[in-house]
Short mmCIF file of N, CA and C in Angstrom, two decimals:
data_model
loop_
_atom_site.label_atom_id
_atom_site.label_comp_id
_atom_site.label_asym_id
_atom_site.label_seq_id
_atom_site.Cartn_x
_atom_site.Cartn_y
_atom_site.Cartn_z
N GLY A 54 4.95 13.93 25.47
CA GLY A 54 3.57 13.51 25.33
C GLY A 54 3.40 12.05 25.66
N LYS A 55 2.18 11.69 25.93
CA LYS A 55 1.84 10.31 26.26
C LYS A 55 1.50 9.57 24.96
N ILE A 56 2.17 8.48 24.68
CA ILE A 56 1.87 7.70 23.48
C ILE A 56 1.40 6.30 23.83
N PHE A 57 1.06 6.08 25.08
CA PHE A 57 0.67 4.75 25.52
C PHE A 57 -0.77 4.75 25.99
N SER A 58 -1.50 3.70 25.64
CA SER A 58 -2.87 3.58 26.13
C SER A 58 -2.92 2.64 27.34
N ASN A 59 -1.89 1.86 27.53
CA ASN A 59 -1.85 0.98 28.70
C ASN A 59 -0.41 0.54 29.00
N ILE A 60 -0.25 -0.18 30.09
CA ILE A 60 1.09 -0.61 30.52
C ILE A 60 1.73 -1.56 29.51
N SER A 61 0.94 -2.45 28.90
CA SER A 61 1.50 -3.38 27.92
C SER A 61 2.14 -2.62 26.77
N ASN A 62 1.48 -1.55 26.31
CA ASN A 62 2.05 -0.75 25.23
C ASN A 62 3.35 -0.09 25.67
N GLU A 63 3.40 0.37 26.90
CA GLU A 63 4.63 1.00 27.39
C GLU A 63 5.76 -0.03 27.46
N GLN A 64 5.44 -1.23 27.90
CA GLN A 64 6.46 -2.28 27.95
C GLN A 64 6.92 -2.66 26.54
N ALA A 65 5.97 -2.78 25.63
CA ALA A 65 6.33 -3.10 24.24
C ALA A 65 7.22 -2.00 23.66
N PHE A 66 6.83 -0.75 23.92
CA PHE A 66 7.61 0.40 23.46
C PHE A 66 9.06 0.29 23.94
N GLN A 67 9.24 -0.03 25.22
CA GLN A 67 10.59 -0.14 25.79
C GLN A 67 11.37 -1.29 25.15
N MET A 68 10.69 -2.40 24.91
CA MET A 68 11.36 -3.55 24.27
C MET A 68 11.76 -3.20 22.84
N TYR A 69 10.86 -2.54 22.11
CA TYR A 69 11.18 -2.13 20.73
C TYR A 69 12.34 -1.13 20.73
N ARG A 70 12.36 -0.22 21.71
CA ARG A 70 13.43 0.77 21.81
C ARG A 70 14.77 0.07 22.02
N ILE A 71 14.79 -0.90 22.91
CA ILE A 71 16.02 -1.65 23.18
C ILE A 71 16.44 -2.44 21.94
N GLY A 72 15.50 -3.15 21.35
CA GLY A 72 15.81 -3.93 20.14
C GLY A 72 16.31 -3.06 19.01
N SER A 73 15.72 -1.86 18.87
CA SER A 73 16.16 -0.97 17.79
C SER A 73 17.57 -0.46 18.05
N ALA A 74 17.90 -0.25 19.32
CA ALA A 74 19.26 0.19 19.67
C ALA A 74 20.29 -0.86 19.25
N TYR A 75 19.88 -2.12 19.22
CA TYR A 75 20.76 -3.21 18.78
C TYR A 75 20.68 -3.45 17.28
N GLY A 76 19.85 -2.64 16.59
CA GLY A 76 19.77 -2.75 15.14
C GLY A 76 18.82 -3.80 14.62
N GLN A 77 17.98 -4.34 15.48
CA GLN A 77 17.01 -5.34 15.03
C GLN A 77 15.94 -4.65 14.19
N ILE A 78 15.86 -5.00 12.92
CA ILE A 78 15.02 -4.29 11.93
C ILE A 78 13.55 -4.23 12.34
N ASP A 79 12.97 -5.35 12.74
CA ASP A 79 11.55 -5.33 13.12
C ASP A 79 11.31 -4.43 14.32
N CYS A 80 12.26 -4.39 15.24
CA CYS A 80 12.14 -3.49 16.40
C CYS A 80 12.25 -2.04 15.96
N ILE A 81 13.16 -1.76 15.04
CA ILE A 81 13.29 -0.38 14.53
C ILE A 81 11.97 0.05 13.90
N TYR A 82 11.39 -0.84 13.11
CA TYR A 82 10.11 -0.54 12.45
C TYR A 82 9.02 -0.26 13.48
N GLN A 83 8.84 -1.15 14.44
CA GLN A 83 7.78 -0.98 15.44
C GLN A 83 8.02 0.25 16.32
N TYR A 84 9.26 0.47 16.70
CA TYR A 84 9.61 1.63 17.52
C TYR A 84 9.32 2.91 16.74
N GLY A 85 9.69 2.91 15.45
CA GLY A 85 9.41 4.06 14.60
C GLY A 85 7.91 4.33 14.51
N LEU A 86 7.11 3.27 14.38
CA LEU A 86 5.65 3.44 14.33
C LEU A 86 5.12 4.05 15.62
N PHE A 87 5.61 3.55 16.76
CA PHE A 87 5.20 4.13 18.05
C PHE A 87 5.51 5.63 18.07
N LEU A 88 6.70 5.98 17.64
CA LEU A 88 7.13 7.38 17.71
C LEU A 88 6.31 8.29 16.81
N VAL A 89 6.03 7.85 15.57
CA VAL A 89 5.27 8.73 14.66
C VAL A 89 3.82 8.91 15.12
N GLU A 90 3.35 8.02 15.98
CA GLU A 90 2.00 8.15 16.50
C GLU A 90 1.94 9.00 17.76
N GLY A 91 3.10 9.50 18.19
CA GLY A 91 3.16 10.35 19.38
C GLY A 91 2.61 11.74 19.10
N ASP A 92 2.61 12.58 20.13
CA ASP A 92 2.09 13.92 19.93
C ASP A 92 3.15 15.00 20.12
N GLU A 93 4.40 14.59 20.27
CA GLU A 93 5.49 15.57 20.37
C GLU A 93 6.27 15.56 19.07
N LEU A 94 6.54 16.74 18.55
CA LEU A 94 7.20 16.88 17.26
C LEU A 94 8.55 16.15 17.21
N ASN A 95 9.33 16.24 18.29
CA ASN A 95 10.64 15.58 18.27
C ASN A 95 10.50 14.06 18.21
N GLN A 96 9.45 13.51 18.84
CA GLN A 96 9.20 12.06 18.75
C GLN A 96 8.81 11.68 17.32
N ILE A 97 7.94 12.47 16.74
CA ILE A 97 7.48 12.19 15.37
C ILE A 97 8.66 12.24 14.41
N LYS A 98 9.49 13.28 14.54
CA LYS A 98 10.68 13.40 13.67
C LYS A 98 11.61 12.20 13.84
N ALA A 99 11.80 11.78 15.09
CA ALA A 99 12.67 10.63 15.36
C ALA A 99 12.09 9.36 14.73
N GLY A 100 10.77 9.21 14.81
CA GLY A 100 10.11 8.06 14.19
C GLY A 100 10.27 8.06 12.68
N ILE A 101 10.10 9.23 12.08
CA ILE A 101 10.27 9.35 10.62
C ILE A 101 11.70 9.02 10.23
N GLU A 102 12.65 9.49 11.02
CA GLU A 102 14.06 9.21 10.75
C GLU A 102 14.35 7.70 10.80
N LEU A 103 13.84 7.03 11.83
CA LEU A 103 14.05 5.58 11.94
C LEU A 103 13.39 4.84 10.77
N LEU A 104 12.14 5.18 10.50
CA LEU A 104 11.43 4.51 9.40
C LEU A 104 12.10 4.78 8.06
N SER A 105 12.56 6.01 7.86
CA SER A 105 13.24 6.36 6.61
C SER A 105 14.52 5.55 6.43
N ARG A 106 15.24 5.38 7.51
CA ARG A 106 16.50 4.62 7.45
C ARG A 106 16.26 3.20 6.94
N ILE A 107 15.28 2.51 7.53
CA ILE A 107 15.07 1.12 7.09
C ILE A 107 14.29 1.07 5.77
N ALA A 108 13.49 2.11 5.50
CA ALA A 108 12.80 2.16 4.19
C ALA A 108 13.83 2.26 3.07
N ASN A 109 14.84 3.08 3.29
CA ASN A 109 15.90 3.23 2.27
C ASN A 109 16.71 1.96 2.09
N GLU A 110 16.65 1.07 3.09
CA GLU A 110 17.32 -0.23 2.99
C GLU A 110 16.40 -1.28 2.38
N GLY A 111 15.17 -0.88 2.01
CA GLY A 111 14.25 -1.78 1.33
C GLY A 111 13.15 -2.39 2.19
N HIS A 112 12.96 -1.92 3.40
CA HIS A 112 11.91 -2.44 4.27
C HIS A 112 10.55 -1.99 3.73
N THR A 113 9.78 -2.92 3.18
CA THR A 113 8.54 -2.56 2.49
C THR A 113 7.49 -1.97 3.42
N LYS A 114 7.35 -2.54 4.62
CA LYS A 114 6.35 -2.00 5.55
C LYS A 114 6.69 -0.58 5.97
N ALA A 115 7.96 -0.30 6.13
CA ALA A 115 8.38 1.06 6.48
C ALA A 115 8.08 2.03 5.33
N ASN A 116 8.33 1.59 4.11
CA ASN A 116 7.99 2.42 2.95
C ASN A 116 6.49 2.70 2.91
N TYR A 117 5.69 1.67 3.15
CA TYR A 117 4.24 1.85 3.15
C TYR A 117 3.80 2.79 4.28
N ALA A 118 4.35 2.60 5.47
CA ALA A 118 3.99 3.45 6.62
C ALA A 118 4.33 4.91 6.34
N LEU A 119 5.49 5.15 5.74
CA LEU A 119 5.87 6.52 5.40
C LEU A 119 4.98 7.07 4.29
N GLY A 120 4.62 6.22 3.34
CA GLY A 120 3.69 6.65 2.29
C GLY A 120 2.38 7.13 2.89
N GLN A 121 1.86 6.35 3.84
CA GLN A 121 0.62 6.73 4.52
C GLN A 121 0.78 8.02 5.29
N LEU A 122 1.86 8.11 6.04
CA LEU A 122 2.11 9.29 6.87
C LEU A 122 2.15 10.55 6.00
N PHE A 123 2.93 10.51 4.93
CA PHE A 123 3.03 11.69 4.06
C PHE A 123 1.72 11.96 3.32
N GLU A 124 1.03 10.91 2.92
CA GLU A 124 -0.27 11.11 2.26
C GLU A 124 -1.25 11.79 3.22
N ASN A 125 -1.29 11.34 4.45
CA ASN A 125 -2.20 11.92 5.45
C ASN A 125 -1.88 13.38 5.76
N HIS A 126 -0.65 13.78 5.47
CA HIS A 126 -0.27 15.18 5.71
C HIS A 126 -0.18 15.97 4.41
N GLY A 127 -0.76 15.44 3.35
CA GLY A 127 -0.85 16.16 2.08
C GLY A 127 0.45 16.27 1.30
N GLN A 128 1.44 15.48 1.66
CA GLN A 128 2.71 15.52 0.95
C GLN A 128 2.71 14.38 -0.09
N ILE A 129 2.00 14.65 -1.18
CA ILE A 129 1.71 13.63 -2.18
C ILE A 129 2.97 13.13 -2.89
N ASN A 130 3.89 14.01 -3.24
CA ASN A 130 5.10 13.58 -3.95
C ASN A 130 5.92 12.60 -3.11
N GLU A 131 6.09 12.92 -1.82
CA GLU A 131 6.83 12.02 -0.94
C GLU A 131 6.08 10.70 -0.79
N SER A 132 4.78 10.80 -0.59
CA SER A 132 3.94 9.62 -0.43
C SER A 132 4.08 8.71 -1.65
N PHE A 133 3.98 9.29 -2.84
CA PHE A 133 4.08 8.56 -4.10
C PHE A 133 5.39 7.77 -4.16
N GLN A 134 6.49 8.42 -3.78
CA GLN A 134 7.80 7.76 -3.85
C GLN A 134 7.90 6.57 -2.90
N TYR A 135 7.38 6.73 -1.69
CA TYR A 135 7.44 5.61 -0.73
C TYR A 135 6.53 4.46 -1.17
N TYR A 136 5.34 4.79 -1.65
CA TYR A 136 4.45 3.74 -2.15
C TYR A 136 5.08 3.01 -3.33
N LYS A 137 5.74 3.76 -4.19
CA LYS A 137 6.39 3.15 -5.36
C LYS A 137 7.45 2.13 -4.93
N LYS A 138 8.30 2.53 -3.97
CA LYS A 138 9.36 1.62 -3.51
C LYS A 138 8.78 0.32 -2.97
N ALA A 139 7.72 0.43 -2.17
CA ALA A 139 7.11 -0.78 -1.60
C ALA A 139 6.37 -1.58 -2.66
N ALA A 140 5.71 -0.88 -3.59
CA ALA A 140 4.98 -1.56 -4.66
C ALA A 140 5.94 -2.37 -5.53
N GLU A 141 7.09 -1.80 -5.81
CA GLU A 141 8.07 -2.51 -6.64
C GLU A 141 8.58 -3.78 -5.98
N LYS A 142 8.43 -3.86 -4.65
CA LYS A 142 8.81 -5.08 -3.93
C LYS A 142 7.61 -6.00 -3.70
N GLY A 143 6.44 -5.61 -4.25
CA GLY A 143 5.26 -6.48 -4.19
C GLY A 143 4.36 -6.29 -2.99
N HIS A 144 4.52 -5.22 -2.22
CA HIS A 144 3.67 -4.97 -1.06
C HIS A 144 2.25 -4.63 -1.55
N ILE A 145 1.26 -5.46 -1.20
CA ILE A 145 -0.09 -5.36 -1.76
C ILE A 145 -0.73 -4.00 -1.53
N LYS A 146 -0.76 -3.51 -0.30
CA LYS A 146 -1.42 -2.23 -0.03
C LYS A 146 -0.72 -1.09 -0.77
N SER A 147 0.58 -1.18 -0.90
CA SER A 147 1.32 -0.16 -1.64
C SER A 147 1.02 -0.25 -3.13
N LEU A 148 0.86 -1.47 -3.63
CA LEU A 148 0.48 -1.63 -5.03
C LEU A 148 -0.85 -0.93 -5.30
N HIS A 149 -1.80 -1.08 -4.39
CA HIS A 149 -3.10 -0.41 -4.54
C HIS A 149 -2.93 1.11 -4.58
N LYS A 150 -2.20 1.63 -3.61
CA LYS A 150 -2.00 3.08 -3.53
C LYS A 150 -1.25 3.59 -4.76
N TYR A 151 -0.20 2.90 -5.12
CA TYR A 151 0.62 3.33 -6.26
C TYR A 151 -0.20 3.28 -7.55
N CYS A 152 -0.97 2.22 -7.72
CA CYS A 152 -1.84 2.11 -8.90
C CYS A 152 -2.83 3.27 -8.96
N SER A 153 -3.38 3.59 -7.81
CA SER A 153 -4.33 4.69 -7.74
C SER A 153 -3.68 6.00 -8.17
N TYR A 154 -2.46 6.25 -7.69
CA TYR A 154 -1.73 7.45 -8.10
C TYR A 154 -1.45 7.43 -9.60
N LEU A 155 -0.97 6.31 -10.10
CA LEU A 155 -0.64 6.22 -11.53
C LEU A 155 -1.87 6.45 -12.40
N LYS A 156 -3.00 5.92 -11.97
CA LYS A 156 -4.22 6.10 -12.75
C LYS A 156 -4.64 7.58 -12.75
N ARG A 157 -4.55 8.22 -11.60
CA ARG A 157 -4.90 9.66 -11.53
C ARG A 157 -3.96 10.49 -12.38
N ILE A 158 -2.67 10.17 -12.34
CA ILE A 158 -1.69 10.91 -13.14
C ILE A 158 -1.99 10.73 -14.62
N ALA A 159 -2.24 9.49 -15.04
CA ALA A 159 -2.54 9.22 -16.45
C ALA A 159 -3.79 9.98 -16.88
N LYS A 160 -4.79 10.01 -16.02
CA LYS A 160 -6.03 10.72 -16.35
C LYS A 160 -5.79 12.23 -16.46
N LEU A 161 -5.05 12.78 -15.51
CA LEU A 161 -4.75 14.22 -15.54
C LEU A 161 -3.95 14.62 -16.77
N MET A 162 -3.03 13.74 -17.18
CA MET A 162 -2.16 14.06 -18.31
C MET A 162 -2.72 13.52 -19.62
N LYS A 163 -3.93 12.96 -19.55
CA LYS A 163 -4.61 12.40 -20.72
C LYS A 163 -3.71 11.40 -21.46
N GLN A 164 -3.11 10.50 -20.68
CA GLN A 164 -2.25 9.45 -21.22
C GLN A 164 -2.90 8.10 -20.97
N ASP A 165 -2.39 7.08 -21.63
CA ASP A 165 -2.93 5.74 -21.35
C ASP A 165 -2.42 5.30 -19.98
N ASP A 166 -3.03 4.24 -19.48
CA ASP A 166 -2.68 3.82 -18.12
C ASP A 166 -2.05 2.44 -18.10
N LYS A 167 -1.19 2.16 -19.09
CA LYS A 167 -0.52 0.87 -19.15
C LYS A 167 0.36 0.64 -17.92
N LYS A 168 1.02 1.70 -17.42
CA LYS A 168 1.87 1.57 -16.26
C LYS A 168 1.04 1.17 -15.04
N PHE A 169 -0.12 1.79 -14.90
CA PHE A 169 -1.06 1.47 -13.83
C PHE A 169 -1.44 -0.01 -13.92
N LEU A 170 -1.78 -0.48 -15.12
CA LEU A 170 -2.19 -1.88 -15.29
C LEU A 170 -1.04 -2.85 -14.98
N LYS A 171 0.18 -2.45 -15.29
CA LYS A 171 1.35 -3.30 -15.00
C LYS A 171 1.44 -3.58 -13.50
N TYR A 172 1.28 -2.53 -12.69
CA TYR A 172 1.37 -2.70 -11.24
C TYR A 172 0.13 -3.40 -10.68
N LEU A 173 -1.02 -3.14 -11.28
CA LEU A 173 -2.23 -3.83 -10.84
C LEU A 173 -2.10 -5.33 -11.12
N LYS A 174 -1.51 -5.67 -12.25
CA LYS A 174 -1.30 -7.08 -12.61
C LYS A 174 -0.35 -7.74 -11.61
N LYS A 175 0.65 -6.99 -11.12
CA LYS A 175 1.56 -7.54 -10.10
C LYS A 175 0.78 -7.96 -8.85
N ALA A 176 -0.17 -7.12 -8.45
CA ALA A 176 -0.99 -7.45 -7.28
C ALA A 176 -1.87 -8.66 -7.58
N CYS A 177 -2.36 -8.76 -8.80
CA CYS A 177 -3.16 -9.93 -9.20
C CYS A 177 -2.32 -11.20 -9.10
N ASP A 178 -1.11 -11.11 -9.60
CA ASP A 178 -0.22 -12.27 -9.59
C ASP A 178 0.09 -12.74 -8.16
N LYS A 179 -0.05 -11.84 -7.21
CA LYS A 179 0.16 -12.20 -5.79
C LYS A 179 -1.13 -12.75 -5.18
N GLY A 180 -2.20 -12.80 -5.98
CA GLY A 180 -3.45 -13.38 -5.51
C GLY A 180 -4.38 -12.41 -4.79
N ASP A 181 -4.12 -11.12 -4.88
CA ASP A 181 -4.98 -10.15 -4.21
C ASP A 181 -6.30 -10.02 -4.96
N LEU A 182 -7.38 -10.45 -4.32
CA LEU A 182 -8.68 -10.54 -4.99
C LEU A 182 -9.25 -9.19 -5.38
N LYS A 183 -9.06 -8.18 -4.57
CA LYS A 183 -9.54 -6.84 -4.93
C LYS A 183 -8.84 -6.36 -6.20
N SER A 184 -7.55 -6.62 -6.30
CA SER A 184 -6.79 -6.25 -7.49
C SER A 184 -7.27 -7.03 -8.71
N ILE A 185 -7.59 -8.29 -8.51
CA ILE A 185 -8.08 -9.11 -9.62
C ILE A 185 -9.37 -8.52 -10.18
N TYR A 186 -10.25 -8.10 -9.28
CA TYR A 186 -11.49 -7.46 -9.73
C TYR A 186 -11.20 -6.13 -10.44
N LEU A 187 -10.36 -5.31 -9.85
CA LEU A 187 -10.04 -4.02 -10.47
C LEU A 187 -9.37 -4.20 -11.83
N TYR A 188 -8.51 -5.18 -11.93
CA TYR A 188 -7.85 -5.48 -13.20
C TYR A 188 -8.89 -5.88 -14.25
N ALA A 189 -9.82 -6.74 -13.84
CA ALA A 189 -10.88 -7.17 -14.77
C ALA A 189 -11.66 -5.98 -15.31
N THR A 190 -12.04 -5.07 -14.43
CA THR A 190 -12.85 -3.92 -14.86
C THR A 190 -12.06 -2.95 -15.72
N ASN A 191 -10.76 -2.93 -15.55
CA ASN A 191 -9.94 -2.01 -16.34
C ASN A 191 -9.50 -2.56 -17.69
N ILE A 192 -9.60 -3.88 -17.88
CA ILE A 192 -9.17 -4.45 -19.17
C ILE A 192 -10.33 -5.03 -19.98
N ILE A 193 -11.53 -5.03 -19.43
CA ILE A 193 -12.65 -5.70 -20.08
C ILE A 193 -12.91 -5.21 -21.50
N GLU A 194 -12.71 -3.92 -21.75
CA GLU A 194 -12.97 -3.38 -23.08
C GLU A 194 -11.85 -3.68 -24.06
N THR A 195 -10.62 -3.67 -23.60
CA THR A 195 -9.49 -3.90 -24.50
C THR A 195 -9.11 -5.37 -24.63
N ASN A 196 -9.43 -6.16 -23.61
CA ASN A 196 -9.11 -7.59 -23.63
C ASN A 196 -10.25 -8.35 -22.94
N PRO A 197 -11.39 -8.48 -23.66
CA PRO A 197 -12.59 -9.07 -23.03
C PRO A 197 -12.36 -10.47 -22.45
N GLU A 198 -11.62 -11.30 -23.15
CA GLU A 198 -11.41 -12.67 -22.67
C GLU A 198 -10.71 -12.68 -21.32
N GLU A 199 -9.65 -11.90 -21.20
CA GLU A 199 -8.92 -11.84 -19.94
C GLU A 199 -9.75 -11.13 -18.86
N GLY A 200 -10.49 -10.11 -19.25
CA GLY A 200 -11.35 -9.39 -18.31
C GLY A 200 -12.40 -10.30 -17.71
N ILE A 201 -13.00 -11.13 -18.54
CA ILE A 201 -14.00 -12.09 -18.06
C ILE A 201 -13.36 -13.11 -17.13
N LYS A 202 -12.19 -13.61 -17.53
CA LYS A 202 -11.47 -14.60 -16.71
C LYS A 202 -11.19 -14.05 -15.31
N TYR A 203 -10.64 -12.84 -15.25
CA TYR A 203 -10.32 -12.25 -13.95
C TYR A 203 -11.57 -11.88 -13.17
N GLY A 204 -12.61 -11.40 -13.86
CA GLY A 204 -13.87 -11.09 -13.19
C GLY A 204 -14.48 -12.32 -12.55
N LYS A 205 -14.41 -13.44 -13.26
CA LYS A 205 -14.94 -14.70 -12.74
C LYS A 205 -14.18 -15.14 -11.49
N ILE A 206 -12.86 -15.05 -11.54
CA ILE A 206 -12.04 -15.43 -10.38
C ILE A 206 -12.44 -14.62 -9.16
N ALA A 207 -12.54 -13.30 -9.33
CA ALA A 207 -12.90 -12.42 -8.21
C ALA A 207 -14.30 -12.72 -7.70
N ALA A 208 -15.24 -12.95 -8.63
CA ALA A 208 -16.62 -13.23 -8.24
C ALA A 208 -16.72 -14.53 -7.46
N TYR A 209 -16.08 -15.56 -7.95
CA TYR A 209 -16.15 -16.87 -7.28
C TYR A 209 -15.37 -16.91 -5.96
N ASN A 210 -14.60 -15.85 -5.71
CA ASN A 210 -13.87 -15.76 -4.45
C ASN A 210 -14.49 -14.73 -3.51
N GLY A 211 -15.71 -14.32 -3.82
CA GLY A 211 -16.50 -13.52 -2.88
C GLY A 211 -16.34 -12.02 -2.91
N ILE A 212 -15.70 -11.47 -3.93
CA ILE A 212 -15.62 -10.01 -4.03
C ILE A 212 -16.99 -9.52 -4.52
N ILE A 213 -17.71 -8.84 -3.65
CA ILE A 213 -19.11 -8.49 -3.89
C ILE A 213 -19.30 -7.75 -5.21
N GLU A 214 -18.49 -6.71 -5.46
CA GLU A 214 -18.62 -5.96 -6.71
C GLU A 214 -18.38 -6.85 -7.93
N ALA A 215 -17.49 -7.81 -7.78
CA ALA A 215 -17.16 -8.71 -8.88
C ALA A 215 -18.32 -9.65 -9.19
N ILE A 216 -19.09 -9.99 -8.18
CA ILE A 216 -20.25 -10.87 -8.40
C ILE A 216 -21.23 -10.19 -9.35
N SER A 217 -21.54 -8.94 -9.10
CA SER A 217 -22.43 -8.17 -9.97
C SER A 217 -21.82 -7.99 -11.35
N PHE A 218 -20.55 -7.66 -11.39
CA PHE A 218 -19.82 -7.46 -12.65
C PHE A 218 -19.89 -8.71 -13.52
N TYR A 219 -19.58 -9.85 -12.93
CA TYR A 219 -19.56 -11.11 -13.67
C TYR A 219 -20.97 -11.56 -14.06
N ALA A 220 -21.92 -11.40 -13.15
CA ALA A 220 -23.31 -11.78 -13.46
C ALA A 220 -23.84 -10.95 -14.61
N THR A 221 -23.53 -9.67 -14.64
CA THR A 221 -23.96 -8.80 -15.74
C THR A 221 -23.37 -9.26 -17.07
N ILE A 222 -22.12 -9.65 -17.05
CA ILE A 222 -21.49 -10.16 -18.28
C ILE A 222 -22.20 -11.43 -18.73
N LEU A 223 -22.53 -12.32 -17.79
CA LEU A 223 -23.20 -13.56 -18.13
C LEU A 223 -24.58 -13.30 -18.77
N ILE A 224 -25.30 -12.33 -18.25
CA ILE A 224 -26.64 -12.04 -18.76
C ILE A 224 -26.60 -11.21 -20.04
N GLU A 225 -25.82 -10.14 -20.04
CA GLU A 225 -25.84 -9.19 -21.14
C GLU A 225 -24.74 -9.42 -22.17
N GLY A 226 -23.75 -10.19 -21.80
CA GLY A 226 -22.59 -10.33 -22.67
C GLY A 226 -21.79 -9.05 -22.66
N LEU A 227 -20.89 -8.92 -23.62
CA LEU A 227 -20.11 -7.68 -23.67
C LEU A 227 -20.73 -6.78 -24.64
#
C-alpha cells in the first residue's frame, strides 16, 4: 500500500528506515509511526512490533502512540497498560488518558478516585493547565482552599472553563 502523500514523506520514511536499522531510537519511533499508518496489515504489524520494542524499553511517546492505536481499535485493556506506562514517566497526554480511565473505573466500581487524583496532580506538577483546571474541579468539595488555588491558576492562564469556574467561586463562594 501507499503510505506517502508526497516525495518528502517517502524520503523521510527511507531515512527513518535506515536509522532504525542502526538502532537509533527516534528513527525507530518515527519509522514505526509511518508503518502503523499504512494500509497493509504486514506493515501495520511491523510498526506495532517496532513501537512495542521501544515502548518496553521505556520510550514514552511509543507507549502513548500504542495506547492511542489500541484505544482506536477498541482494545481498552492494552490501551490502558500503554497509557499507564507513559503516564508513570510523566507524559502529559498519557496522564490525561490514564486519569480518564482511572476515573471511569472508579465510577463503575463505585470506589473513590484517589488514584485518579494522584495522576492528575502529577500532570499539574508538570504545569499542564488543563490538568490544573480538572484537578481544581475534582477537589473543590473535599479541599476548597486547594481547589480555589488551582482554579485561579488555570483561570489566570487562560483556560476558558476555569475562568467561569473561578468567577463563579468569586461571586457565589463555595
